[in-house]
Amino acid sequence: MSQIESLLHEDRAFPPTAEFKSAARISDPAEYAEMYRESILDPEAFWGRMARELPWMVDFDKVLDWSDAPFARWFEGGKLNASAACLDQHLEGPRAHKTAIRWEGEPGDVREFTYTELHAEVSRCANALKARGTKKGDRVAIYMPMVPELAVAVLACARIGAAHSVIFGGFSSKALRDRIQDGDCSTVICADGGWRRGKILPLKREVDAALEGIDSVHTVLVVRRTEQEVAWFKERDTWYHEALAAADAECAPEPMDSEDLLFLLYTSGSTGKPKGIMHTTGGYMVGAYLSARFVFDLREDDVYWCSADIGWITGHSYIVYGPLSNGATVVMYEGAPTTPHPGRFWEICEKHKVTVFYTAPTAIRTFMRLGEEHPEKFDLSRLRLLGSVGEAINPEAWIWYRRVIGGDRCPIVDTWWQTETGSIMITPLPGVHDTPPGSAMRPFFGVDAVILDEAGAELPANQGGLLCIKKPWPSMLRGIWGDEQRYRDTYWSEIPGVYFAGDGARRDEQGNFWIMGRVDDVINVSGHRLSTMEVESALVSHPKVCEAAVVARPDEITGQAISAFVTVGADVEVSDELRVELGEHVTQEIGKLARPREMRFTDALPKTRSGKIMRRLLRDVAAGTETSGDTSTIEDLSVLAKLRGDEI
Ligand code: 7RM
């Protein structure tokens, strides 16, 4: 029963332009094929060579030890410091005075750090932490808005060998407390507050509440950002700017064993307590470095912007560790995409001359809904490459992104990966592949991805099934903090010996992967297992629809029926006729089976704070039952309340 039917058909494919190809790091399909072949057939040679592009303090003697599977040990014997790989290695040459981070605040203030300046700031922060007793082997919770000090704090922890645990600045004090306790953190780095949509988030107040009765935390380092009044606990609290002013700008990076913990990052499953995903130094850095280099095709003069928050894995790997270890210029933005105006992102692209832009489908669909007139006001001609991550990008949004933002000239890399995988796993290489809208394309180097049925047998082309990874890869998670058994159970037991983290996918006859959504979300209509992604794509391809989420509702006759939640364009009138029209549209696009039994129009869909649609909450709404499961990660609870109240 693990198979998922595929109804979606896509014939379009877009090659990179000759201009893009001629400058790309890899553009020759034969070269790519040979590299991929080696990475699979001789991973030790491939990864050994790639890893040695990083500045190891002590070379490793063994590439991989998988004898204790599913606990991998990569690059053993090697010593590396992640902050030195991001900073120190660039100070000896022409990058010393290159911009490392160019940051813009929501109110429009701009700050810049060259690699030399960032190195000094990180070293001061590292010394300040050490002076307060924070040391190698500790865990440090970081709870901050998207200010440069967030990147500094992360790198300072890496510098002294303390593992960071970044907790997204939008989480409540309860979520913060749970994570601080679970990680047994000694130190918290936070800000007084942060700007979000013109308002101040009172972060320090949340920290104070979170720490009540917790005595493991001896230090709270507080960045001054919003300058509002904050409570102060003299024994525990220190202003960041005061501590750094008193600290030396030289701090030797701690030589870390390859398998030393670099960070914890919590992911919340639909049930149960959040999992502290563990990433270690060497393998994670190799994965982040290499994928950033090849997937974003980073060149010396690129200005690279990833609009994610550093509180998510995307920010860890593709704002901090990946681009900085490549010596790139990184744009960082504090605020919301539409504050103070709907063209904010495009204004930033123009102002900072962004060349590579990486964002999420939820943002792209929002911009589609807001209209083309906003991006049209800005000069986006410097953009040369676009990326997408976080959810499946439906072909409609993909085409819009390519045309309106990418000027029909930029390749799009639709990158599939997870907190657990640490770095991008399935993606096109932008100079190599012709990309069909909606496909995440090919496994990245060293990634042995397969589509399996429940018994572990490989499925033929175009059969949807479980997306699994057969071989270990350097940036894979090393476990769940404090819960070895949960690690084995969650990822390695669905199909013994193979990594499975919950997504369904199919591979087409050309070998391209199409992600079909979480297998928990699959809808079973009369024994046909349908992918949410495909039905949603069909809905969104109707010109009046902006966003859609479909879920299963119990049905006496068909077992399950499809319930659709739809948002429409600002100027669209909702009516029963429109329901019929959309139903017919789905029938035409992918077939009668997929036609929603029920359709509700709504202003907004419930999403996580990182922008993923929370279908499990919609299931309860569709079934007419109470909300079950965790709602702590929802972006806006009122969206759910509204859905339950004003149905039309
Ligand atoms: C990077 C990130 C992971 C889950 C993953 C998928 C979904 C992510 C894509 C995607 C379709 C994509 N980490 N997902 N990227 N689905 N196409 N390109 O998002 O841990 O927060 O989430 O996100 O379901 O399992 S995450």
PDB file of N, CA, C and O in Angstrom, residues 322-379:
ATOM      1  N   GLY A 322      27.581  27.322   4.475  1.00  0.00           N
ATOM      2  CA  GLY A 322      27.887  27.025   3.074  1.00  0.00           C
ATOM      3  C   GLY A 322      28.501  28.210   2.336  1.00  0.00           C
ATOM      4  O   GLY A 322      29.638  28.138   1.845  1.00  0.00           O
ATOM      5  N   PRO A 323      27.788  29.334   2.253  1.00  0.00           N
ATOM      6  CA  PRO A 323      28.328  30.471   1.504  1.00  0.00           C
ATOM      7  C   PRO A 323      29.590  31.068   2.125  1.00  0.00           C
ATOM      8  O   PRO A 323      30.507  31.457   1.393  1.00  0.00           O
ATOM      9  N   LEU A 324      29.670  31.150   3.447  1.00  0.00           N
ATOM     10  CA  LEU A 324      30.866  31.774   4.039  1.00  0.00           C
ATOM     11  C   LEU A 324      32.096  30.882   3.865  1.00  0.00           C
ATOM     12  O   LEU A 324      33.196  31.384   3.643  1.00  0.00           O
ATOM     13  N   SER A 325      31.925  29.563   3.936  1.00  0.00           N
ATOM     14  CA  SER A 325      33.102  28.707   3.712  1.00  0.00           C
ATOM     15  C   SER A 325      33.561  28.804   2.257  1.00  0.00           C
ATOM     16  O   SER A 325      34.708  28.479   1.939  1.00  0.00           O
ATOM     17  N   ASN A 326      32.668  29.273   1.381  1.00  0.00           N
ATOM     18  CA  ASN A 326      33.042  29.516  -0.014  1.00  0.00           C
ATOM     19  C   ASN A 326      33.545  30.943  -0.248  1.00  0.00           C
ATOM     20  O   ASN A 326      33.821  31.327  -1.383  1.00  0.00           O
ATOM     21  N   GLY A 327      33.573  31.752   0.777  1.00  0.00           N
ATOM     22  CA  GLY A 327      34.055  33.124   0.631  1.00  0.00           C
ATOM     23  C   GLY A 327      33.101  34.029  -0.134  1.00  0.00           C
ATOM     24  O   GLY A 327      33.512  35.000  -0.759  1.00  0.00           O
ATOM     25  N   ALA A 328      31.813  33.723  -0.073  1.00  0.00           N
ATOM     26  CA  ALA A 328      30.831  34.506  -0.838  1.00  0.00           C
ATOM     27  C   ALA A 328      30.437  35.781  -0.088  1.00  0.00           C
ATOM     28  O   ALA A 328      30.658  35.903   1.112  1.00  0.00           O
ATOM     29  N   THR A 329      29.831  36.708  -0.813  1.00  0.00           N
ATOM     30  CA  THR A 329      29.187  37.867  -0.197  1.00  0.00           C
ATOM     31  C   THR A 329      27.725  37.504   0.036  1.00  0.00           C
ATOM     32  O   THR A 329      27.002  37.169  -0.908  1.00  0.00           O
ATOM     33  N   VAL A 330      27.316  37.571   1.307  1.00  0.00           N
ATOM     34  CA  VAL A 330      25.988  37.115   1.705  1.00  0.00           C
ATOM     35  C   VAL A 330      25.131  38.306   2.111  1.00  0.00           C
ATOM     36  O   VAL A 330      25.555  39.119   2.934  1.00  0.00           O
ATOM     37  N   VAL A 331      23.949  38.392   1.537  1.00  0.00           N
ATOM     38  CA  VAL A 331      22.980  39.397   1.974  1.00  0.00           C
ATOM     39  C   VAL A 331      22.116  38.764   3.055  1.00  0.00           C
ATOM     40  O   VAL A 331      21.749  37.599   2.974  1.00  0.00           O
ATOM     41  N   MET A 332      21.838  39.535   4.079  1.00  0.00           N
ATOM     42  CA  MET A 332      20.997  39.039   5.160  1.00  0.00           C
ATOM     43  C   MET A 332      19.939  40.115   5.409  1.00  0.00           C
ATOM     44  O   MET A 332      20.258  41.302   5.444  1.00  0.00           O
ATOM     45  N   TYR A 333      18.680  39.700   5.562  1.00  0.00           N
ATOM     46  CA  TYR A 333      17.595  40.663   5.745  1.00  0.00           C
ATOM     47  C   TYR A 333      16.802  40.323   7.000  1.00  0.00           C
ATOM     48  O   TYR A 333      16.492  39.166   7.243  1.00  0.00           O
ATOM     49  N   GLU A 334      16.503  41.343   7.761  1.00  0.00           N
ATOM     50  CA  GLU A 334      15.861  41.125   9.056  1.00  0.00           C
ATOM     51  C   GLU A 334      14.366  40.859   8.986  1.00  0.00           C
ATOM     52  O   GLU A 334      13.819  40.108   9.778  1.00  0.00           O
ATOM     53  N   GLY A 335      13.694  41.471   8.032  1.00  0.00           N
ATOM     54  CA  GLY A 335      12.256  41.626   8.202  1.00  0.00           C
ATOM     55  C   GLY A 335      11.373  40.701   7.390  1.00  0.00           C
ATOM     56  O   GLY A 335      11.811  39.722   6.795  1.00  0.00           O
ATOM     57  N   ALA A 336      10.112  41.064   7.350  1.00  0.00           N
ATOM     58  CA  ALA A 336       9.104  40.305   6.623  1.00  0.00           C
ATOM     59  C   ALA A 336       9.165  40.689   5.134  1.00  0.00           C
ATOM     60  O   ALA A 336       9.572  41.797   4.797  1.00  0.00           O
ATOM     61  N   PRO A 337       8.722  39.773   4.255  1.00  0.00           N
ATOM     62  CA  PRO A 337       8.838  39.996   2.812  1.00  0.00           C
ATOM     63  C   PRO A 337       8.034  41.183   2.288  1.00  0.00           C
ATOM     64  O   PRO A 337       8.355  41.716   1.233  1.00  0.00           O
ATOM     65  N   THR A 338       7.012  41.582   3.018  1.00  0.00           N
ATOM     66  CA  THR A 338       6.136  42.611   2.470  1.00  0.00           C
ATOM     67  C   THR A 338       6.070  43.857   3.354  1.00  0.00           C
ATOM     68  O   THR A 338       5.135  44.642   3.262  1.00  0.00           O
ATOM     69  N   THR A 339       7.075  44.018   4.218  1.00  0.00           N
ATOM     70  CA  THR A 339       7.101  45.209   5.082  1.00  0.00           C
ATOM     71  C   THR A 339       8.251  46.127   4.670  1.00  0.00           C
ATOM     72  O   THR A 339       9.366  45.648   4.549  1.00  0.00           O
ATOM     73  N   PRO A 340       8.060  47.407   4.434  1.00  0.00           N
ATOM     74  CA  PRO A 340       6.779  48.110   4.538  1.00  0.00           C
ATOM     75  C   PRO A 340       5.976  48.094   3.240  1.00  0.00           C
ATOM     76  O   PRO A 340       4.895  48.672   3.223  1.00  0.00           O
ATOM     77  N   HIS A 341       6.465  47.464   2.183  1.00  0.00           N
ATOM     78  CA  HIS A 341       5.673  47.451   0.949  1.00  0.00           C
ATOM     79  C   HIS A 341       5.850  46.094   0.246  1.00  0.00           C
ATOM     80  O   HIS A 341       6.809  45.371   0.512  1.00  0.00           O
ATOM     81  N   PRO A 342       4.928  45.756  -0.645  1.00  0.00           N
ATOM     82  CA  PRO A 342       4.929  44.417  -1.261  1.00  0.00           C
ATOM     83  C   PRO A 342       6.123  44.148  -2.184  1.00  0.00           C
ATOM     84  O   PRO A 342       6.337  43.010  -2.579  1.00  0.00           O
ATOM     85  N   GLY A 343       6.902  45.186  -2.476  1.00  0.00           N
ATOM     86  CA  GLY A 343       8.064  44.968  -3.349  1.00  0.00           C
ATOM     87  C   GLY A 343       9.368  44.886  -2.574  1.00  0.00           C
ATOM     88  O   GLY A 343      10.450  44.949  -3.151  1.00  0.00           O
ATOM     89  N   ARG A 344       9.273  44.737  -1.254  1.00  0.00           N
ATOM     90  CA  ARG A 344      10.455  44.808  -0.393  1.00  0.00           C
ATOM     91  C   ARG A 344      11.598  43.883  -0.847  1.00  0.00           C
ATOM     92  O   ARG A 344      12.753  44.293  -0.907  1.00  0.00           O
ATOM     93  N   PHE A 345      11.271  42.639  -1.147  1.00  0.00           N
ATOM     94  CA  PHE A 345      12.335  41.703  -1.535  1.00  0.00           C
ATOM     95  C   PHE A 345      13.047  42.172  -2.806  1.00  0.00           C
ATOM     96  O   PHE A 345      14.261  42.051  -2.936  1.00  0.00           O
ATOM     97  N   TRP A 346      12.267  42.712  -3.735  1.00  0.00           N
ATOM     98  CA  TRP A 346      12.846  43.082  -5.034  1.00  0.00           C
ATOM     99  C   TRP A 346      13.639  44.365  -4.913  1.00  0.00           C
ATOM    100  O   TRP A 346      14.637  44.565  -5.586  1.00  0.00           O
ATOM    101  N   GLU A 347      13.193  45.201  -3.975  1.00  0.00           N
ATOM    102  CA  GLU A 347      13.968  46.399  -3.653  1.00  0.00           C
ATOM    103  C   GLU A 347      15.354  45.986  -3.121  1.00  0.00           C
ATOM    104  O   GLU A 347      16.383  46.557  -3.501  1.00  0.00           O
ATOM    105  N   ILE A 348      15.367  44.977  -2.264  1.00  0.00           N
ATOM    106  CA  ILE A 348      16.643  44.503  -1.705  1.00  0.00           C
ATOM    107  C   ILE A 348      17.519  43.901  -2.805  1.00  0.00           C
ATOM    108  O   ILE A 348      18.723  44.153  -2.867  1.00  0.00           O
ATOM    109  N   CYS A 349      16.899  43.130  -3.698  1.00  0.00           N
ATOM    110  CA  CYS A 349      17.673  42.553  -4.815  1.00  0.00           C
ATOM    111  C   CYS A 349      18.326  43.659  -5.633  1.00  0.00           C
ATOM    112  O   CYS A 349      19.497  43.577  -5.996  1.00  0.00           O
ATOM    113  N   GLU A 350      17.556  44.709  -5.932  1.00  0.00           N
ATOM    114  CA  GLU A 350      18.098  45.804  -6.736  1.00  0.00           C
ATOM    115  C   GLU A 350      19.197  46.550  -5.978  1.00  0.00           C
ATOM    116  O   GLU A 350      20.307  46.733  -6.478  1.00  0.00           O
ATOM    117  N   LYS A 351      18.872  46.925  -4.759  1.00  0.00           N
ATOM    118  CA  LYS A 351      19.779  47.756  -3.961  1.00  0.00           C
ATOM    119  C   LYS A 351      21.124  47.075  -3.726  1.00  0.00           C
ATOM    120  O   LYS A 351      22.173  47.702  -3.807  1.00  0.00           O
ATOM    121  N   HIS A 352      21.097  45.786  -3.433  1.00  0.00           N
ATOM    122  CA  HIS A 352      22.344  45.097  -3.102  1.00  0.00           C
ATOM    123  C   HIS A 352      22.910  44.307  -4.280  1.00  0.00           C
ATOM    124  O   HIS A 352      23.854  43.554  -4.122  1.00  0.00           O
ATOM    125  N   LYS A 353      22.286  44.463  -5.435  1.00  0.00           N
ATOM    126  CA  LYS A 353      22.775  43.824  -6.667  1.00  0.00           C
ATOM    127  C   LYS A 353      22.900  42.305  -6.519  1.00  0.00           C
ATOM    128  O   LYS A 353      23.923  41.686  -6.844  1.00  0.00           O
ATOM    129  N   VAL A 354      21.814  41.723  -6.009  1.00  0.00           N
ATOM    130  CA  VAL A 354      21.803  40.284  -5.758  1.00  0.00           C
ATOM    131  C   VAL A 354      21.894  39.517  -7.080  1.00  0.00           C
ATOM    132  O   VAL A 354      21.207  39.854  -8.051  1.00  0.00           O
ATOM    133  N   THR A 355      22.731  38.494  -7.097  1.00  0.00           N
ATOM    134  CA  THR A 355      22.886  37.675  -8.312  1.00  0.00           C
ATOM    135  C   THR A 355      22.289  36.275  -8.141  1.00  0.00           C
ATOM    136  O   THR A 355      21.867  35.656  -9.099  1.00  0.00           O
ATOM    137  N   VAL A 356      22.310  35.769  -6.905  1.00  0.00           N
ATOM    138  CA  VAL A 356      21.757  34.440  -6.646  1.00  0.00           C
ATOM    139  C   VAL A 356      20.755  34.579  -5.505  1.00  0.00           C
ATOM    140  O   VAL A 356      21.093  35.136  -4.451  1.00  0.00           O
ATOM    141  N   PHE A 357      19.531  34.106  -5.722  1.00  0.00           N
ATOM    142  CA  PHE A 357      18.460  34.312  -4.739  1.00  0.00           C
ATOM    143  C   PHE A 357      17.794  32.983  -4.433  1.00  0.00           C
ATOM    144  O   PHE A 357      17.425  32.230  -5.327  1.00  0.00           O
ATOM    145  N   TYR A 358      17.642  32.696  -3.140  1.00  0.00           N
ATOM    146  CA  TYR A 358      17.130  31.391  -2.685  1.00  0.00           C
ATOM    147  C   TYR A 358      15.970  31.653  -1.734  1.00  0.00           C
ATOM    148  O   TYR A 358      16.145  32.322  -0.714  1.00  0.00           O
ATOM    149  N   THR A 359      14.777  31.158  -2.065  1.00  0.00           N
ATOM    150  CA  THR A 359      13.619  31.416  -1.203  1.00  0.00           C
ATOM    151  C   THR A 359      12.681  30.213  -1.200  1.00  0.00           C
ATOM    152  O   THR A 359      13.032  29.155  -1.711  1.00  0.00           O
ATOM    153  N   ALA A 360      11.496  30.368  -0.621  1.00  0.00           N
ATOM    154  CA  ALA A 360      10.572  29.248  -0.443  1.00  0.00           C
ATOM    155  C   ALA A 360       9.323  29.428  -1.306  1.00  0.00           C
ATOM    156  O   ALA A 360       8.901  30.554  -1.562  1.00  0.00           O
ATOM    157  N   PRO A 361       8.698  28.315  -1.716  1.00  0.00           N
ATOM    158  CA  PRO A 361       7.481  28.408  -2.530  1.00  0.00           C
ATOM    159  C   PRO A 361       6.384  29.241  -1.892  1.00  0.00           C
ATOM    160  O   PRO A 361       5.664  29.955  -2.590  1.00  0.00           O
ATOM    161  N   THR A 362       6.264  29.175  -0.577  1.00  0.00           N
ATOM    162  CA  THR A 362       5.210  29.952   0.078  1.00  0.00           C
ATOM    163  C   THR A 362       5.395  31.449  -0.192  1.00  0.00           C
ATOM    164  O   THR A 362       4.435  32.170  -0.439  1.00  0.00           O
ATOM    165  N   ALA A 363       6.662  31.901  -0.204  1.00  0.00           N
ATOM    166  CA  ALA A 363       6.926  33.307  -0.505  1.00  0.00           C
ATOM    167  C   ALA A 363       6.602  33.587  -1.977  1.00  0.00           C
ATOM    168  O   ALA A 363       5.960  34.596  -2.293  1.00  0.00           O
ATOM    169  N   ILE A 364       6.988  32.689  -2.841  1.00  0.00           N
ATOM    170  CA  ILE A 364       6.741  32.900  -4.272  1.00  0.00           C
ATOM    171  C   ILE A 364       5.241  33.003  -4.548  1.00  0.00           C
ATOM    172  O   ILE A 364       4.775  33.882  -5.271  1.00  0.00           O
ATOM    173  N   ARG A 365       4.461  32.127  -3.913  1.00  0.00           N
ATOM    174  CA  ARG A 365       3.005  32.185  -4.133  1.00  0.00           C
ATOM    175  C   ARG A 365       2.404  33.465  -3.564  1.00  0.00           C
ATOM    176  O   ARG A 365       1.474  34.025  -4.129  1.00  0.00           O
ATOM    177  N   THR A 366       2.955  33.937  -2.456  1.00  0.00           N
ATOM    178  CA  THR A 366       2.495  35.229  -1.919  1.00  0.00           C
ATOM    179  C   THR A 366       2.756  36.340  -2.920  1.00  0.00           C
ATOM    180  O   THR A 366       1.894  37.186  -3.177  1.00  0.00           O
ATOM    181  N   PHE A 367       3.950  36.338  -3.503  1.00  0.00           N
ATOM    182  CA  PHE A 367       4.280  37.392  -4.461  1.00  0.00           C
ATOM    183  C   PHE A 367       3.414  37.303  -5.716  1.00  0.00           C
ATOM    184  O   PHE A 367       3.033  38.320  -6.287  1.00  0.00           O
ATOM    185  N   MET A 368       3.099  36.075  -6.126  1.00  0.00           N
ATOM    186  CA  MET A 368       2.207  35.912  -7.283  1.00  0.00           C
ATOM    187  C   MET A 368       0.880  36.584  -7.011  1.00  0.00           C
ATOM    188  O   MET A 368       0.312  37.264  -7.841  1.00  0.00           O
ATOM    189  N   ARG A 369       0.407  36.345  -5.796  1.00  0.00           N
ATOM    190  CA  ARG A 369      -0.901  36.882  -5.431  1.00  0.00           C
ATOM    191  C   ARG A 369      -0.873  38.407  -5.371  1.00  0.00           C
ATOM    192  O   ARG A 369      -1.837  39.075  -5.725  1.00  0.00           O
ATOM    193  N   LEU A 370       0.256  38.959  -4.940  1.00  0.00           N
ATOM    194  CA  LEU A 370       0.355  40.413  -4.804  1.00  0.00           C
ATOM    195  C   LEU A 370       0.431  41.115  -6.151  1.00  0.00           C
ATOM    196  O   LEU A 370       0.111  42.295  -6.262  1.00  0.00           O
ATOM    197  N   GLY A 371       0.888  40.399  -7.164  1.00  0.00           N
ATOM    198  CA  GLY A 371       0.881  40.969  -8.509  1.00  0.00           C
ATOM    199  C   GLY A 371       2.260  41.332  -9.032  1.00  0.00           C
ATOM    200  O   GLY A 371       3.172  41.665  -8.276  1.00  0.00           O
ATOM    201  N   GLU A 372       2.362  41.286 -10.363  1.00  0.00           N
ATOM    202  CA  GLU A 372       3.647  41.513 -11.029  1.00  0.00           C
ATOM    203  C   GLU A 372       4.101  42.952 -10.957  1.00  0.00           C
ATOM    204  O   GLU A 372       5.267  43.250 -11.208  1.00  0.00           O
ATOM    205  N   GLU A 373       3.156  43.863 -10.677  1.00  0.00           N
ATOM    206  CA  GLU A 373       3.559  45.270 -10.710  1.00  0.00           C
ATOM    207  C   GLU A 373       4.621  45.588  -9.661  1.00  0.00           C
ATOM    208  O   GLU A 373       5.372  46.541  -9.815  1.00  0.00           O
ATOM    209  N   HIS A 374       4.714  44.774  -8.605  1.00  0.00           N
ATOM    210  CA  HIS A 374       5.700  45.085  -7.558  1.00  0.00           C
ATOM    211  C   HIS A 374       7.127  44.738  -7.989  1.00  0.00           C
ATOM    212  O   HIS A 374       7.989  45.616  -7.964  1.00  0.00           O
ATOM    213  N   PRO A 375       7.384  43.510  -8.423  1.00  0.00           N
ATOM    214  CA  PRO A 375       8.750  43.242  -8.919  1.00  0.00           C
ATOM    215  C   PRO A 375       9.107  44.098 -10.135  1.00  0.00           C
ATOM    216  O   PRO A 375      10.269  44.463 -10.304  1.00  0.00           O
ATOM    217  N   GLU A 376       8.099  44.437 -10.930  1.00  0.00           N
ATOM    218  CA  GLU A 376       8.384  45.219 -12.145  1.00  0.00           C
ATOM    219  C   GLU A 376       8.994  46.586 -11.849  1.00  0.00           C
ATOM    220  O   GLU A 376       9.659  47.165 -12.698  1.00  0.00           O
ATOM    221  N   LYS A 377       8.755  47.091 -10.643  1.00  0.00           N
ATOM    222  CA  LYS A 377       9.297  48.410 -10.299  1.00  0.00           C
ATOM    223  C   LYS A 377      10.799  48.381 -10.061  1.00  0.00           C
ATOM    224  O   LYS A 377      11.422  49.422  -9.910  1.00  0.00           O
ATOM    225  N   PHE A 378      11.368  47.187  -9.957  1.00  0.00           N
ATOM    226  CA  PHE A 378      12.781  47.121  -9.570  1.00  0.00           C
ATOM    227  C   PHE A 378      13.625  46.439 -10.651  1.00  0.00           C
ATOM    228  O   PHE A 378      13.126  45.640 -11.432  1.00  0.00           O
ATOM    229  N   ASP A 379      14.897  46.811 -10.634  1.00  0.00           N
ATOM    230  CA  ASP A 379      15.826  46.258 -11.616  1.00  0.00           C
ATOM    231  C   ASP A 379      16.352  44.914 -11.095  1.00  0.00           C
ATOM    232  O   ASP A 379      17.150  44.878 -10.156  1.00  0.00           O
TER     233      ASP A 379
END
